[in-house]
Coordinates of C-alpha atoms in Angstrom, one line a residue:
X1 CA 89.0 64.1 117.5
X2 CA 91.6 67.0 116.9
X3 CA 93.3 67.5 113.4
X4 CA 97.0 67.0 114.0
X5 CA 97.7 69.1 110.4
X6 CA 95.8 71.7 111.4
X7 CA 97.3 75.0 113.9
X8 CA 96.9 75.1 117.7
X9 CA 98.2 78.1 119.2
X10 CA 99.5 76.6 122.7
X11 CA 100.1 79.6 125.1
X12 CA 100.7 83.3 124.4
X13 CA 102.8 85.9 126.2
X14 CA 102.5 90.0 127.0
X15 CA 104.7 92.3 128.6
X16 CA 103.4 96.0 129.2
X17 CA 100.1 97.1 127.4
X18 CA 97.8 99.7 128.3
X19 CA 96.1 96.8 130.6
X20 CA 98.4 93.3 131.2
X21 CA 101.7 94.6 132.9
X22 CA 101.8 90.5 132.3
X23 CA 100.6 88.5 130.7
X24 CA 100.7 83.9 130.0
X25 CA 98.4 81.7 129.3
X26 CA 98.7 78.7 128.0
X27 CA 95.5 77.2 126.1
X28 CA 94.8 73.3 124.9
X29 CA 92.9 72.8 121.2
X30 CA 88.8 72.9 121.3
X31 CA 87.0 75.8 122.1
X32 CA 88.9 78.5 124.5
X33 CA 86.1 80.6 126.2
X34 CA 86.5 83.6 127.3
X35 CA 84.6 86.0 129.6
X36 CA 84.8 88.5 132.9
X37 CA 83.5 91.9 133.4
X38 CA 82.4 95.0 131.3
X39 CA 85.6 96.8 131.0
X40 CA 88.8 93.7 132.2
X41 CA 90.5 93.4 128.6
X42 CA 88.9 90.5 127.3
X43 CA 89.4 92.5 123.3
X44 CA 92.2 93.8 124.1
X45 CA 93.8 90.3 125.3
X46 CA 93.0 89.4 121.7
X47 CA 93.9 92.2 120.2
X48 CA 97.0 90.5 121.7
X49 CA 96.5 88.0 119.7
X50 CA 96.4 89.4 116.5
X51 CA 98.7 92.1 117.3
X52 CA 101.5 89.0 117.0
X53 CA 100.6 88.1 113.3
X54 CA 100.8 91.2 112.3
X55 CA 97.1 91.6 112.1
X56 CA 96.1 94.0 114.2
X57 CA 98.7 96.7 115.5
X58 CA 100.8 95.3 118.1
X59 CA 100.0 96.7 122.0
X60 CA 102.2 95.5 124.1
X61 CA 106.4 95.5 124.5
X62 CA 106.2 92.1 124.4
X63 CA 104.2 89.5 122.8
X64 CA 105.7 86.3 122.0
X65 CA 103.4 83.4 121.0
X66 CA 103.9 79.7 120.4
X67 CA 101.7 78.2 117.3
X68 CA 102.0 74.6 115.6
X69 CA 101.7 74.6 112.1
X70 CA 102.6 71.6 110.5
X71 CA 101.6 72.6 106.8
X72 CA 103.4 76.1 106.8
X73 CA 107.0 75.8 104.8
X74 CA 108.5 77.7 106.8
X75 CA 112.6 77.4 104.6
X76 CA 111.7 79.5 101.9
X77 CA 111.6 82.0 104.7
X78 CA 115.1 80.3 106.0
X79 CA 114.0 79.1 108.6
X80 CA 114.4 75.3 109.5
X81 CA 112.8 72.6 111.4
X82 CA 113.4 69.7 112.0
X83 CA 110.3 68.5 113.6
X84 CA 107.2 70.1 111.8
X85 CA 105.3 69.1 114.5
X86 CA 108.0 71.6 117.1
X87 CA 107.0 75.0 117.6
X88 CA 106.3 77.8 115.8
X89 CA 107.9 81.1 118.5
X90 CA 106.3 84.6 117.4
X91 CA 107.9 87.5 118.7
X92 CA 107.1 90.8 118.3
X93 CA 109.1 94.2 119.9
X94 CA 107.7 97.0 119.8
X95 CA 110.5 99.7 121.3
X96 CA 110.7 103.1 118.4
X97 CA 109.3 100.7 116.5
X98 CA 107.8 97.9 116.2
X99 CA 109.7 95.0 115.2
X100 CA 108.7 91.1 114.5
X101 CA 110.8 88.1 114.8
X102 CA 109.8 83.2 113.7
X103 CA 111.9 81.2 115.5
X104 CA 114.8 84.8 116.3
X105 CA 114.7 85.3 112.7
X106 CA 113.7 88.8 112.1
X107 CA 110.9 89.0 109.4
X108 CA 108.7 92.5 108.2
X109 CA 105.5 93.0 109.2
X110 CA 104.6 91.5 105.6
X111 CA 107.2 88.8 105.3
X112 CA 105.5 87.7 108.7
X113 CA 101.3 88.6 107.0
X114 CA 102.5 86.9 103.9
X115 CA 103.7 83.6 105.7
X116 CA 100.5 83.6 108.5
X117 CA 98.1 84.0 105.5
X118 CA 94.6 82.8 106.5
X119 CA 96.2 80.9 109.5
X120 CA 94.1 83.3 111.5
X121 CA 90.0 83.7 111.0
X122 CA 89.5 85.8 112.9
X123 CA 84.6 86.9 112.7
X124 CA 83.0 90.1 114.8
X125 CA 80.0 92.5 114.9
X126 CA 82.1 94.3 112.7
X127 CA 81.3 92.3 109.7
X128 CA 81.8 95.0 108.0
X129 CA 85.3 94.4 107.1
X130 CA 85.6 91.3 107.5
X131 CA 82.4 90.7 104.7
X132 CA 83.6 86.7 103.1
X133 CA 80.1 85.9 101.8
X134 CA 81.4 86.0 98.2
X135 CA 80.5 84.6 95.0
X136 CA 84.4 82.8 94.7
X137 CA 83.4 81.2 98.3
X138 CA 79.2 80.3 98.3
X139 CA 80.0 78.5 94.5
X140 CA 82.8 76.4 95.7
X141 CA 80.8 75.0 98.6
X142 CA 77.9 74.0 96.2
X143 CA 80.4 72.0 94.1
X144 CA 82.9 70.8 97.3
X145 CA 78.8 69.6 97.7
X146 CA 78.4 67.5 94.3
X147 CA 82.3 66.1 94.3
X148 CA 81.5 64.4 98.0
X149 CA 78.3 63.2 96.4
X150 CA 79.3 62.3 92.3
X151 CA 82.8 61.6 91.1
X152 CA 82.1 62.5 88.5
X153 CA 82.2 66.0 89.0
X154 CA 85.9 66.7 90.1
X155 CA 87.3 65.7 86.6
X156 CA 85.4 68.5 85.0
X157 CA 86.1 71.5 87.1
X158 CA 90.4 70.3 87.0
X159 CA 89.7 70.4 82.8
X160 CA 87.7 73.9 82.2
X161 CA 90.7 75.0 85.1
X162 CA 93.6 74.3 83.1
X163 CA 92.7 74.6 80.0
X164 CA 90.9 78.1 80.7
X165 CA 94.1 79.3 81.6
X166 CA 95.9 77.9 78.6
X167 CA 93.0 80.3 77.2
X168 CA 93.7 83.1 78.9
X169 CA 97.9 82.8 78.2
X170 CA 96.9 82.8 74.2
X171 CA 94.6 85.4 73.9
X172 CA 97.0 87.1 76.3
X173 CA 99.3 86.2 73.4
X174 CA 97.7 87.5 70.4
X175 CA 96.4 90.3 71.3
X176 CA 100.2 90.5 71.8
X177 CA 100.7 90.2 68.6
X178 CA 97.2 92.1 67.4
X179 CA 99.3 95.4 69.2
X180 CA 101.8 94.5 66.7
X181 CA 100.4 93.6 63.9
X182 CA 98.5 97.0 64.3
X183 CA 102.2 99.0 64.9
X184 CA 104.5 96.4 62.5
X185 CA 105.0 99.2 60.1
X186 CA 106.1 102.0 62.6
X187 CA 108.1 98.9 65.1
X188 CA 109.5 97.2 61.6
X189 CA 111.1 100.4 60.5
X190 CA 112.7 101.0 64.2
X191 CA 113.7 97.3 64.1
X192 CA 115.6 97.7 61.1
X193 CA 117.4 100.7 61.8
X194 CA 118.4 99.9 64.8
X195 CA 120.2 96.6 63.4
X196 CA 121.6 98.4 60.3
X197 CA 123.4 99.8 63.4
X198 CA 124.8 97.4 64.6
X199 CA 125.7 95.1 62.2
X200 CA 127.2 98.8 60.7
X201 CA 129.8 98.2 63.4
X202 CA 130.2 94.4 62.7
X203 CA 130.7 93.5 66.6
X204 CA 133.8 91.3 67.8
X205 CA 134.8 90.5 71.3
X206 CA 137.3 92.2 73.5
X207 CA 137.5 94.1 70.6
X208 CA 137.1 97.7 73.2
X209 CA 139.3 96.5 75.9
X210 CA 142.1 96.5 72.5
X211 CA 141.5 99.0 71.2
X212 CA 141.8 101.3 75.0
X213 CA 145.1 99.6 75.6
X214 CA 146.6 101.1 71.8
X215 CA 145.4 104.1 73.1
X216 CA 147.5 103.9 76.3
X217 CA 150.6 103.1 74.1
X218 CA 149.9 106.1 71.8
X219 CA 150.0 108.3 74.0
X220 CA 153.4 107.0 75.9
X221 CA 154.8 106.3 72.6
X222 CA 157.7 108.2 72.8
X223 CA 158.7 107.6 76.2
X224 CA 157.9 103.7 76.3
X225 CA 160.5 103.0 72.7
X226 CA 163.9 105.4 74.5
X227 CA 163.2 103.1 77.7
X228 CA 162.9 99.2 76.0
X229 CA 165.5 100.9 72.8
X230 CA 168.0 101.9 76.6
X231 CA 166.9 98.5 78.0
X232 CA 168.5 96.3 74.8
X233 CA 171.1 98.6 74.4
X234 CA 172.3 97.0 78.0
X235 CA 171.2 94.2 77.3
X236 CA 173.3 93.4 74.2
X237 CA 177.0 93.5 76.9
X238 CA 175.2 91.0 79.9
X239 CA 177.3 88.3 77.3
X240 CA 180.5 90.6 80.3
X241 CA 178.7 88.7 82.9
X242 CA 178.3 85.7 82.3
X243 CA 181.1 85.4 80.9
X244 CA 182.9 86.8 84.2
X245 CA 181.0 84.7 86.4
X246 CA 181.9 81.7 84.2
X247 CA 185.9 82.3 84.8
X248 CA 185.2 82.5 88.8
X249 CA 184.1 78.9 88.2
X250 CA 179.8 79.9 88.4
X251 CA 177.0 78.5 87.2
X252 CA 174.7 81.1 84.5
X253 CA 172.7 78.6 83.2
X254 CA 169.2 80.5 84.7
X255 CA 170.7 84.4 84.5
X256 CA 171.0 83.7 80.9
X257 CA 167.3 82.0 80.3
X258 CA 166.8 85.1 82.6
X259 CA 168.0 88.3 80.0
X260 CA 166.5 86.0 77.1
X261 CA 163.0 86.3 78.7
X262 CA 163.7 89.3 78.9
X263 CA 164.7 90.4 75.9
X264 CA 162.2 88.4 73.8
X265 CA 159.7 90.8 76.5
X266 CA 161.6 93.7 75.8
X267 CA 161.5 93.3 71.8
X268 CA 157.4 92.1 71.9
X269 CA 156.8 95.5 73.8
X270 CA 158.6 97.5 71.4
X271 CA 157.3 95.4 68.2
X272 CA 153.5 96.1 69.5
X273 CA 154.7 100.3 69.5
X274 CA 156.0 100.0 65.7
X275 CA 153.1 98.8 65.0
X276 CA 151.4 102.2 66.7
X277 CA 153.5 103.8 64.2
X278 CA 150.9 102.7 61.4
X279 CA 148.2 103.4 63.2
X280 CA 145.8 106.9 62.9
X281 CA 144.8 107.7 66.5
X282 CA 142.5 109.8 65.7
X283 CA 141.0 106.1 63.8
X284 CA 140.8 104.6 67.2
X285 CA 139.7 107.0 68.9
X286 CA 136.1 106.9 66.6
X287 CA 136.1 103.4 67.5
X288 CA 136.5 103.2 71.0
X289 CA 133.7 106.2 70.8
X290 CA 131.3 104.2 69.1
X291 CA 132.8 101.1 71.2
X292 CA 131.4 103.4 74.2
X293 CA 127.8 104.7 72.8
X294 CA 127.4 100.7 72.8
X295 CA 128.8 99.7 75.7
X296 CA 126.4 102.5 77.3
X297 CA 123.1 101.2 75.6
X298 CA 123.6 98.0 76.1
X299 CA 125.5 97.3 78.7
X300 CA 128.3 95.4 77.4
X301 CA 129.8 94.5 73.2
X302 CA 127.9 91.0 74.1
X303 CA 124.6 92.3 74.7
X304 CA 124.3 94.2 72.1
X305 CA 125.6 90.9 69.9
X306 CA 122.8 89.1 71.4
X307 CA 119.9 92.5 71.1
X308 CA 121.2 91.8 66.9
X309 CA 120.6 88.6 67.1
X310 CA 116.5 89.3 69.0
X311 CA 116.2 91.9 66.5
X312 CA 117.1 89.7 63.6
X313 CA 114.0 87.7 65.3
X314 CA 111.7 89.7 65.6
X315 CA 112.1 90.8 62.2
X316 CA 111.3 87.8 60.8
X317 CA 108.3 87.2 62.9
X318 CA 107.0 90.0 61.9
X319 CA 107.0 88.8 58.2
X320 CA 105.4 86.2 59.5
X321 CA 102.9 87.9 61.8
X322 CA 99.3 87.4 59.5
X323 CA 100.4 83.3 60.1
X324 CA 101.2 83.0 63.4
X325 CA 97.5 85.6 63.9
X326 CA 95.9 83.1 62.1
X327 CA 97.3 80.9 64.4
X328 CA 96.7 81.8 66.9
X329 CA 92.5 82.8 66.5
X330 CA 92.0 79.3 65.4
X331 CA 93.8 77.9 68.7
X332 CA 91.4 80.3 70.8
X333 CA 87.9 79.1 69.1
X334 CA 88.9 75.3 69.6
X335 CA 89.7 75.6 74.1
X336 CA 86.7 78.7 73.8
X337 CA 84.2 76.2 72.1
X338 CA 85.3 73.5 74.7
X339 CA 85.3 75.4 78.0
X340 CA 82.1 76.9 77.0
X341 CA 80.7 72.9 76.3
X342 CA 82.7 71.7 80.2
X343 CA 80.9 75.0 81.5
X344 CA 77.6 73.5 80.3
X345 CA 77.8 70.1 82.2
X346 CA 79.3 71.5 85.1
X347 CA 76.0 74.2 85.0
X348 CA 74.0 70.8 84.5
X349 CA 75.7 69.6 87.9
X350 CA 74.7 72.2 89.5
X351 CA 71.3 72.2 88.7
X352 CA 70.6 69.1 89.2
X353 CA 72.7 69.1 92.8
X354 CA 71.8 72.4 94.1
X355 CA 68.5 72.2 95.8
X356 CA 69.5 69.1 97.6
X357 CA 72.0 71.6 98.5
X358 CA 69.9 74.7 99.7
X359 CA 68.0 71.8 101.9
X360 CA 71.0 71.5 103.2
X361 CA 71.7 75.1 103.7
X362 CA 68.6 75.8 105.5
X363 CA 68.6 72.7 107.7
X364 CA 71.9 74.6 109.2
X365 CA 70.3 78.3 109.6
X366 CA 67.5 77.0 111.0
X367 CA 70.0 75.3 114.1
X368 CA 71.3 78.8 114.5
X369 CA 67.9 80.1 114.2
X370 CA 67.9 82.1 110.9
X371 CA 64.9 82.5 108.5
X372 CA 66.1 80.0 105.3
X373 CA 68.5 81.7 102.6
X374 CA 68.8 80.6 99.5
X375 CA 70.7 79.6 96.9
X376 CA 69.7 80.8 93.0
X377 CA 71.6 80.4 89.8
X378 CA 72.0 82.8 87.3
X379 CA 74.5 83.5 84.6
X380 CA 78.1 85.2 84.6
X381 CA 81.2 85.6 82.4
X382 CA 83.5 82.7 81.4
X383 CA 86.2 82.4 84.8
X384 CA 88.9 78.5 85.6
X385 CA 85.2 78.1 87.4
X386 CA 82.3 78.1 84.5
X387 CA 80.6 80.3 83.5
X388 CA 77.3 80.6 86.6
X389 CA 77.5 82.7 90.4
X390 CA 75.9 81.9 92.9
X391 CA 72.9 84.6 94.7
X392 CA 72.2 83.9 98.3
X393 CA 68.2 85.1 98.8
X394 CA 67.6 86.2 102.1
X395 CA 63.7 85.8 101.6
X396 CA 62.7 89.4 101.9
X397 CA 65.9 90.5 103.6
X398 CA 69.0 91.9 101.8
X399 CA 73.0 90.6 103.7
X400 CA 73.8 94.5 103.5
X401 CA 70.8 95.0 105.4
X402 CA 70.9 91.8 108.2
X403 CA 71.7 92.9 111.7
X404 CA 75.3 92.0 112.7
X405 CA 74.0 88.5 114.8
X406 CA 72.4 87.7 111.7
X407 CA 75.4 87.5 109.6
X408 CA 77.4 86.5 112.4
X409 CA 74.6 83.2 112.3
X410 CA 74.2 83.0 108.7
X411 CA 78.9 83.5 109.0
X412 CA 78.9 80.4 111.1
X413 CA 76.3 78.5 108.9
X414 CA 78.7 78.6 106.0
X415 CA 81.7 77.8 108.0
X416 CA 80.1 74.4 109.2
X417 CA 79.5 74.0 104.9
X418 CA 82.9 74.4 105.1
X419 CA 83.9 72.8 107.3
X420 CA 82.1 69.6 105.5
X421 CA 82.9 69.8 101.5
X422 CA 86.0 72.3 101.6
X423 CA 88.2 70.8 104.6
X424 CA 91.2 73.8 102.8
X425 CA 91.4 75.6 106.5
X426 CA 93.8 74.8 109.2
X427 CA 94.2 77.6 110.8
X428 CA 92.8 79.1 114.2
X429 CA 89.2 81.3 114.3
X430 CA 88.9 84.0 117.0
X431 CA 85.2 85.3 117.9
X432 CA 84.6 88.5 118.9
X433 CA 82.3 88.6 121.0
X434 CA 79.7 86.9 118.6
X435 CA 76.7 86.3 121.0
X436 CA 76.4 89.7 122.2
X437 CA 72.7 91.1 121.4
X438 CA 71.7 87.9 120.7
X439 CA 69.0 86.3 122.9
X440 CA 68.9 83.0 124.8
X441 CA 68.2 80.8 121.8
X442 CA 70.2 82.0 119.9
X443 CA 73.3 82.3 122.1
X444 CA 72.2 78.1 122.5
X445 CA 72.5 77.8 119.4
X446 CA 75.9 79.2 118.0
X447 CA 77.4 77.6 120.9
X448 CA 76.9 74.6 119.5
X449 CA 77.5 75.1 116.5
X450 CA 81.0 76.4 117.6
X451 CA 81.8 72.6 119.5
X452 CA 80.9 71.5 116.4
X453 CA 83.2 73.6 114.5
X454 CA 86.0 72.9 117.0
X455 CA 85.9 69.8 116.0
X456 CA 88.0 70.5 113.4
X457 CA 89.8 74.7 114.3
X458 CA 90.8 75.3 117.7
X459 CA 88.6 78.3 118.2
X460 CA 89.0 81.2 121.0
X461 CA 85.7 83.1 121.5
X462 CA 84.7 86.1 124.2
X463 CA 81.6 85.9 125.4
X464 CA 78.8 87.6 127.1
X465 CA 76.1 84.5 127.6
X466 CA 76.8 81.9 129.7
X467 CA 76.1 79.2 126.8
X468 CA 80.0 78.9 125.3
X469 CA 81.5 79.2 128.2
X470 CA 79.4 75.8 129.1
X471 CA 80.0 74.4 126.2
X472 CA 84.2 74.5 126.2
X473 CA 86.7 72.4 126.4
X474 CA 89.0 75.4 128.4
X475 CA 87.8 78.7 129.9
X476 CA 90.1 81.7 130.5
X477 CA 89.2 84.5 132.6
X478 CA 90.2 88.2 132.1
X479 CA 89.7 90.3 136.2
X480 CA 90.9 93.0 137.6
X481 CA 92.6 92.3 141.1
X482 CA 94.2 95.7 143.0
X483 CA 92.9 97.7 140.1
X484 CA 95.1 95.4 138.0
X485 CA 93.6 92.9 135.0
X486 CA 94.9 89.6 135.2
X487 CA 93.7 86.8 132.9
X488 CA 93.8 82.6 134.2
X489 CA 92.8 79.3 132.7
X490 CA 90.0 78.0 135.5
X491 CA 89.6 74.8 137.0
X492 CA 86.4 73.0 137.5
X493 CA 85.4 74.5 140.9
X494 CA 86.5 78.3 138.8
X495 CA 84.6 77.5 135.5
X496 CA 81.2 77.0 138.3
X497 CA 81.8 79.9 140.1
X498 CA 82.5 82.6 137.0
X499 CA 79.5 80.6 134.9
X500 CA 77.8 81.8 137.6
X501 CA 78.1 85.3 138.0
X502 CA 77.1 85.2 134.4
X503 CA 74.0 83.9 135.1
X504 CA 73.3 87.0 137.4
X505 CA 72.8 84.8 140.2
X506 CA 73.8 87.9 143.0
X507 CA 70.8 87.6 144.8
X508 CA 70.7 84.3 144.6
X509 CA 73.8 82.0 144.3
X510 CA 72.3 79.1 145.9
X511 CA 70.1 78.6 142.7
X512 CA 73.4 80.5 140.0
X513 CA 75.6 77.7 141.1
X514 CA 73.3 74.7 140.6
X515 CA 72.2 75.9 137.3
X516 CA 76.2 76.6 136.2
X517 CA 77.2 72.5 137.7
X518 CA 74.0 71.4 135.7
X519 CA 75.4 72.6 132.4
X520 CA 78.4 72.2 133.1
X521 CA 78.0 68.3 134.2
X522 CA 75.3 68.0 131.0
X523 CA 79.1 68.2 128.2
X524 CA 80.4 66.2 130.7

C-alpha cells in the first residue's frame, strides 16, 4: 500500500523538444515501466522529467509536471497551499533563457533545486556521476538496523550528536580566544587607541545636526539679522492696525495673537544669531570635520558610541582571557571525555549487531545474484556519529572495479535496506536502463527488488527486458508514428503485445503472446 505522505508525480506535459512535438502523460503510484524500440525517445522522456526538477537542462520549449508532495514546506518561498495534498505544478519555459515556475510563482533554478532537493533519486549505469555508496549512508543503515533491534541504542546516538555539536562549538570559541591571546598585545594597543580617540571626542547625540544648523546660520548671519530687524520694526507699529479695526467694530483677538507669535519667533531667531556672534567659526568647522570623520567610519554617532562600549568590553575580556582559556579548556576536555565514552558504548552495539546486519545484506545481495558483500568496522576520527566507519568488502573485488550492472544491483540491495530501516526517503526513483546488459535471471531479480521498493516509492524505469514491464503496475510505451515520437499508457491487451515484441517473437508471435499473457497473469 502506498504511503500517502510520500511524493508522487501525477502528470508530465512536454511541448516541442527534439523528439516529442507534444506529450501528455498521467501517472499512477507504484512501478511504471517505460519501454520501446531503440531510438524512439525513452531517455529523452526521462530527461524532460528530470529537467522539470532542475536536474538536467530543459530539452523542450515547455515542460510541466504535476506533483503531490505533502511534506514540502513551500510557504518559505511564498507559495501557500490550503491542502498539503493539493498538486504542485512545476513549469519550465525555455525561450531566449530558461525560466522556472512553481504554482505560477517564478523561482530561480537554484531555488527550485533547493526546494525539491532529494525529491528525485536517479540511478543509472553511469554510476560514477552519482556514487551514493558512501561511508555516511552505510553507517546510517547499520545504526537504523540496531535501533530497530534495540531501543537503548537511539538515546546514545542522540546524546553523542548533542554533545559533539557542543564540543565543536566550544573548541571553535577556545581557538578564537587562543588566537586573541597570541595577538593580545597588538590587539590591546589597537583597541586602546580606538577607545582614546572616541572618548576624547565626547560624542553626543544630535550634536552633528546642531552644529550644521549653526554653520548655516553663521554663513547667512548678516542678511538674516537685517531681515529680522526690519520685521520687528514693522511689528512695533501693528498696534495702529488693530486700533483702526477695533474702532470700526471688528474683533482683533486672532490678529493680535498671530502678531505676538510672529514677534516671539523672530526674537527667538534673533537670540540664536546673537549666540552665533559668540561662536568661534573655526572651532565649529573643526568639530564638524571630526564628527564627519566619525560618521564616515562608523555610520552614525549612535553606532560610534555603541562601538566604544564594545571596545571597552573587549578590553575587559582581554584582561580575563587567561581565565577564559582555562575554563574553555576544562569544559572541552570534559565534553571530549563524555563523547569518547559514548563512542565506546556505540561501538559496542555496532560490533554486537554487525554480524546480523551483514547476514541481511548478504541475503539481499544473493536475491540480486551478487557475490556476498560484507561490512567491516574500522576506527575513524570522532564525529557526531561516533568514532568508526564501515568499509565495504566485496570479496576479491573493489567497488571501483564492479561492472555497471553489478554496481546498480548492489545499490538496489542497499536501497532495500534503506526502505526497511531508515524510511527517510519520500521522493521518486528514476531508473535509466538498469536492466541493460543483464542476463534474464539478473533482470528478473532486479524487477522483484523494484516491485518491493515500489510499495514505498513511486518508480519510473526504462526497461529493455520483459521482467520489469511484466511486474510493473503501469506500462508506458514510447513509439514512432509517421516519423514522430509518441508515448502512451498501455491497457492490458496492448501490454501483452508490447511484452511479446520485447521477447522477440516476430517469427513465432503466437508463442510470444502466450508467454506474455502468462507473465502478466502471474502478477494479477
